PDB file of C-alpha atoms in Angstrom:
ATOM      1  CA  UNK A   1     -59.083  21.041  19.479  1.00  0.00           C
ATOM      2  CA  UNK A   2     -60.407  17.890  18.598  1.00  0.00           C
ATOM      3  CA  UNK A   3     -58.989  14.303  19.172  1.00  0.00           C
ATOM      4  CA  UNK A   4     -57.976  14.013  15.003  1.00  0.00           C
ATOM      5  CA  UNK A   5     -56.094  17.284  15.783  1.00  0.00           C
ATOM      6  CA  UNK A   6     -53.328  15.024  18.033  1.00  0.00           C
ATOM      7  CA  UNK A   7     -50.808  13.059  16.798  1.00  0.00           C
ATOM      8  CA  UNK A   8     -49.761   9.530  18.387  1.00  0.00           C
ATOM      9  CA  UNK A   9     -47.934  11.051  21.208  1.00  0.00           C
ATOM     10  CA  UNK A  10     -50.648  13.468  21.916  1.00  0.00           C
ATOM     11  CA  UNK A  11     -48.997  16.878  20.762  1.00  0.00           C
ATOM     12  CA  UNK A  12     -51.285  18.851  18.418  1.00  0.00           C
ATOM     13  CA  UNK A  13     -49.842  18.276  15.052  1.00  0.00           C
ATOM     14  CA  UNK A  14     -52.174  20.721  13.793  1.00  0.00           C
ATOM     15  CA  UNK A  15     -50.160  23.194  11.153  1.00  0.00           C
ATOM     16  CA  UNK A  16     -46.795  21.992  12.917  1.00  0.00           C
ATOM     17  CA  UNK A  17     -43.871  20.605  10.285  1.00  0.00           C
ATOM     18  CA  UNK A  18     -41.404  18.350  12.467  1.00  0.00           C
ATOM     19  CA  UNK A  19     -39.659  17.319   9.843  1.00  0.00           C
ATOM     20  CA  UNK A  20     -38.148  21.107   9.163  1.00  0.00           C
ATOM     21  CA  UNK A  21     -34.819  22.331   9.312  1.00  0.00           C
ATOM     22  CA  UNK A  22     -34.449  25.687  10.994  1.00  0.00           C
ATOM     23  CA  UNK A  23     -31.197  26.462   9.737  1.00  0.00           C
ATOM     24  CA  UNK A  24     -32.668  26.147   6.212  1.00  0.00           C
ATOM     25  CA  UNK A  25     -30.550  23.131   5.299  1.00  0.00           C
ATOM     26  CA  UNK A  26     -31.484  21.283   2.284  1.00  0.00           C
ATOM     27  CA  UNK A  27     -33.747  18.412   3.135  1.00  0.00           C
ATOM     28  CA  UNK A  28     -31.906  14.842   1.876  1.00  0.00           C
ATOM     29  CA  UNK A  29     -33.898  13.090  -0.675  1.00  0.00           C
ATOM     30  CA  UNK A  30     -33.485   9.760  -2.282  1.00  0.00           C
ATOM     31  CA  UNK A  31     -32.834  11.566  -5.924  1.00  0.00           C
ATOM     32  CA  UNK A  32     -29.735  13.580  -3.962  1.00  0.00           C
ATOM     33  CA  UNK A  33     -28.570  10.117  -2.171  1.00  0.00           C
ATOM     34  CA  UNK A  34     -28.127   8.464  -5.673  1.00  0.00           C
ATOM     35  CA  UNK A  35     -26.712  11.131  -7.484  1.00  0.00           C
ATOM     36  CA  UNK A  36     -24.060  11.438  -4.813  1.00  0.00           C
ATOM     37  CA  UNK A  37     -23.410   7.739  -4.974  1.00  0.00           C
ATOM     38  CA  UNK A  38     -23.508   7.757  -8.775  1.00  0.00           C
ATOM     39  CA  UNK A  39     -20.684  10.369  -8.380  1.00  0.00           C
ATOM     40  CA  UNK A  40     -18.553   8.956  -6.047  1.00  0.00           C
ATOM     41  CA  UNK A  41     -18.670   5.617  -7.887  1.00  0.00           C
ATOM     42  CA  UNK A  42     -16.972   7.629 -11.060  1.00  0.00           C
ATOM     43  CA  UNK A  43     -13.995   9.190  -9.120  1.00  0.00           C
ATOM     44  CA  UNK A  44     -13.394   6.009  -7.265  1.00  0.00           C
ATOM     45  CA  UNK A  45     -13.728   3.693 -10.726  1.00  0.00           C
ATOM     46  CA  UNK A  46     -11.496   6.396 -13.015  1.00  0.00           C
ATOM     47  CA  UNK A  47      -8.116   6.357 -10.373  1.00  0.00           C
ATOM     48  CA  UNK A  48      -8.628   2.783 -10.268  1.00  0.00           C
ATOM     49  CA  UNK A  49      -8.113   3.198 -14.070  1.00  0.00           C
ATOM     50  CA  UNK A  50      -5.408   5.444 -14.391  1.00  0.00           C
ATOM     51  CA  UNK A  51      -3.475   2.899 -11.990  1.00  0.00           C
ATOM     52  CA  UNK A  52      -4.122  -0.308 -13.266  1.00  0.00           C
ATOM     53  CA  UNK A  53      -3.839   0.959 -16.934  1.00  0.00           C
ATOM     54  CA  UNK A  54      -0.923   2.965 -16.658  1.00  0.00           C
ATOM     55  CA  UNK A  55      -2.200   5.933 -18.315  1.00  0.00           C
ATOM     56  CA  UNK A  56       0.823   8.330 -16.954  1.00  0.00           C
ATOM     57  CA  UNK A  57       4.199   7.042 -17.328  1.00  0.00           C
ATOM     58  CA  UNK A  58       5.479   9.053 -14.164  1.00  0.00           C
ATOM     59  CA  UNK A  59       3.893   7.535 -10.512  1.00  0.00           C
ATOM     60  CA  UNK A  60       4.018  11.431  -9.464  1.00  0.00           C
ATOM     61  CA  UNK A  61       1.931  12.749 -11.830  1.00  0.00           C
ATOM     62  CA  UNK A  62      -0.652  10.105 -11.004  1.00  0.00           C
ATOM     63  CA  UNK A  63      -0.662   9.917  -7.538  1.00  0.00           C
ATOM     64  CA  UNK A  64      -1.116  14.133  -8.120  1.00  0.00           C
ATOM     65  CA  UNK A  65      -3.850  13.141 -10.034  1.00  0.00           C
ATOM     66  CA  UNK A  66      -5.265  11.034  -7.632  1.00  0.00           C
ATOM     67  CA  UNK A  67      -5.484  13.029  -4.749  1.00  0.00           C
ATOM     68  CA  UNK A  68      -7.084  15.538  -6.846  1.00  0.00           C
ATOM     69  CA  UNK A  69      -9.900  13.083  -7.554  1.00  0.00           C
ATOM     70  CA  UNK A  70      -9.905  12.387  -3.743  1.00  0.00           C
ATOM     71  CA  UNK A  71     -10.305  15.833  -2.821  1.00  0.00           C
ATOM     72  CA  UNK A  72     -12.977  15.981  -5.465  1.00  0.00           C
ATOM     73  CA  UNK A  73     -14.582  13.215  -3.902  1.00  0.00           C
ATOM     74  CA  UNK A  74     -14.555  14.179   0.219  1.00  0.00           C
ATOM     75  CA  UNK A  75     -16.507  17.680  -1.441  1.00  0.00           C
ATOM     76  CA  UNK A  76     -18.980  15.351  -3.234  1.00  0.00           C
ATOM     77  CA  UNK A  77     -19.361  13.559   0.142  1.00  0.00           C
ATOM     78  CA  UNK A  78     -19.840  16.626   1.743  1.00  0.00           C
ATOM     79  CA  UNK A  79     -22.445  17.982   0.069  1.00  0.00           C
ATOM     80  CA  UNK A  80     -24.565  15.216  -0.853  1.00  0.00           C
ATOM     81  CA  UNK A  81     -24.143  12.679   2.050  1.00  0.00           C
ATOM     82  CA  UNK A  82     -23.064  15.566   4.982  1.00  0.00           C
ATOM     83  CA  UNK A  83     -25.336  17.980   3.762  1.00  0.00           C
ATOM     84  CA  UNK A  84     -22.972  21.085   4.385  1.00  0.00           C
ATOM     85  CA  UNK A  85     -23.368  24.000   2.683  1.00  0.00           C
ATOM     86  CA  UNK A  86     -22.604  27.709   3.690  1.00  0.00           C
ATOM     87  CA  UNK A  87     -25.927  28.146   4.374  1.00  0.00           C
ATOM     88  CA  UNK A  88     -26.340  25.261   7.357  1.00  0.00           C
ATOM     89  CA  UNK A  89     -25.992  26.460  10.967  1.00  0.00           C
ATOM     90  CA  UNK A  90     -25.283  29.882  10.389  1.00  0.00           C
ATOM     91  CA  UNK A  91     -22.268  29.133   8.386  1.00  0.00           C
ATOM     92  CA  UNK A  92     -20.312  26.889  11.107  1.00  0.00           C
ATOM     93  CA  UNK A  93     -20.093  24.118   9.637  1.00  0.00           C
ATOM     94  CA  UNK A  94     -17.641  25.584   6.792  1.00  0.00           C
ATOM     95  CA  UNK A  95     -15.954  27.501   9.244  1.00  0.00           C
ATOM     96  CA  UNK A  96     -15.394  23.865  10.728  1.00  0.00           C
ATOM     97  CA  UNK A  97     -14.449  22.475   7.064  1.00  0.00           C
ATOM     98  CA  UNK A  98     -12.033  24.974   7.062  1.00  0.00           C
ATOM     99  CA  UNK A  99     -10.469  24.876   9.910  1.00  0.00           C
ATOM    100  CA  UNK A 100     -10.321  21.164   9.210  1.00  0.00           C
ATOM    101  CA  UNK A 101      -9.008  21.217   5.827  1.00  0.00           C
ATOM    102  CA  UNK A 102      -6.283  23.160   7.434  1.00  0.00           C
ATOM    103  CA  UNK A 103      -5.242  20.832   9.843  1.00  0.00           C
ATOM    104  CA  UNK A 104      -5.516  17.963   7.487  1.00  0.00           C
ATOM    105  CA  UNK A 105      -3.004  19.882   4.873  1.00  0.00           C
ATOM    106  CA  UNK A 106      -0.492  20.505   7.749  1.00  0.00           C
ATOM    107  CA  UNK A 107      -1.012  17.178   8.972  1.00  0.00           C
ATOM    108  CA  UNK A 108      -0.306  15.913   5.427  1.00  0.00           C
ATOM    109  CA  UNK A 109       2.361  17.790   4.733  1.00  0.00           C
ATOM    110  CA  UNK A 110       4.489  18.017   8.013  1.00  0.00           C
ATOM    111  CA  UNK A 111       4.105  14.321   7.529  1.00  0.00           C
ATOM    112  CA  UNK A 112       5.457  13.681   4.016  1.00  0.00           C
ATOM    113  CA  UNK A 113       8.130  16.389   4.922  1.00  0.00           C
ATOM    114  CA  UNK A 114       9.339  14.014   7.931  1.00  0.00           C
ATOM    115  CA  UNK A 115       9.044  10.856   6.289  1.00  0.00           C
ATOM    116  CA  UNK A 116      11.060  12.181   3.097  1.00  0.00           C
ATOM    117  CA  UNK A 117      13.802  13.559   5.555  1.00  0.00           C
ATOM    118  CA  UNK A 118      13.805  10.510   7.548  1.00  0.00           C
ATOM    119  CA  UNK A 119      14.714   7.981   4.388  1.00  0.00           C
ATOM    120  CA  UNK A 120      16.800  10.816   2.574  1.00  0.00           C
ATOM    121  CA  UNK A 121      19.093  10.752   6.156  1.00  0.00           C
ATOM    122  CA  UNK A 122      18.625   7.327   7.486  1.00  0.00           C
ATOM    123  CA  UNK A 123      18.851   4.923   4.699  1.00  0.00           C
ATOM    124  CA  UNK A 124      22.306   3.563   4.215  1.00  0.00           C
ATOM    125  CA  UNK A 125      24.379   4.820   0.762  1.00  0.00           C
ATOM    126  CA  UNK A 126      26.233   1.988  -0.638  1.00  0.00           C
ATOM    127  CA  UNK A 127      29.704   4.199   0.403  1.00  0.00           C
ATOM    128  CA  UNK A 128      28.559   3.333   4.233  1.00  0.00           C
ATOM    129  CA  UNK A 129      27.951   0.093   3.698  1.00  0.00           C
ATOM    130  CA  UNK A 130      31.104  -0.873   2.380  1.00  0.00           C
ATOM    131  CA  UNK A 131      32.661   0.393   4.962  1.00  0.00           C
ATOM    132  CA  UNK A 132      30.576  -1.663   7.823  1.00  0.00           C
ATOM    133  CA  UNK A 133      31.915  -4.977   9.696  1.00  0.00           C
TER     134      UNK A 133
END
């Protein structure tokens, strides 16, 4: 081995790729970066639309539609900024999307469910306060 075979910190670099995933992972690269930003700009810049122009008449159907465009987006971040596929670490890291998307929908919805419950049955009627001191 001679002394061109070494790299800076002395290891033979001879034939050797640091750089390489062994999980087979998708190396990032500066045309994925931009394409992910380019993409997350859209579904940020069109909900902004639908709000401020009022394209739906009914706040329901466009906060639906917004969440869909946020669960559109949190994929696009996960693919081109996280890098997950089902491919990456032997497939745990969409068994831990998964799992997580799980928890985040129960979260989500035990949490709507409460706070709907709690203004339905704590908020005053006008009956009750009519009839208060």
């Amino acid at each position: 081995m001679s002394a061109h075979d070494l790299d800076h910190h002395g290891h033979d670099s001879h034939g050797h790729d640091d750089h390489h995933d062994e999980g087979g992972a998708a190396h990032s690269t500066v045309g994925g970066y931009v394409t992910g930003f380019i993409l997350s700009v859209i579904l940020t810049v069109i909900p902004f639309w639908l709000v401020m122009g009022k394209v739906f008449d009914s706040s329901s159907v466009t906060a639906f539609v917004i969440l869909g465009f946020a669960a559109v987006q949190m994929v696009v971040h996960m693919v081109y900024f996280l890098h997950m596929n089902t491919k990456a670490e032997g497939g745990w890291s969409m068994l831990a999307l998964i799992f997580t998307l799980v928890l985040v929908v129960i979260t989500l919805a035990g949490s709507l469910w409460v706070m709907y419950h709690l203004n339905h049955n704590m908020m005053p009627s006008m009956h009750d306060m009519q009839n208060m001191p």
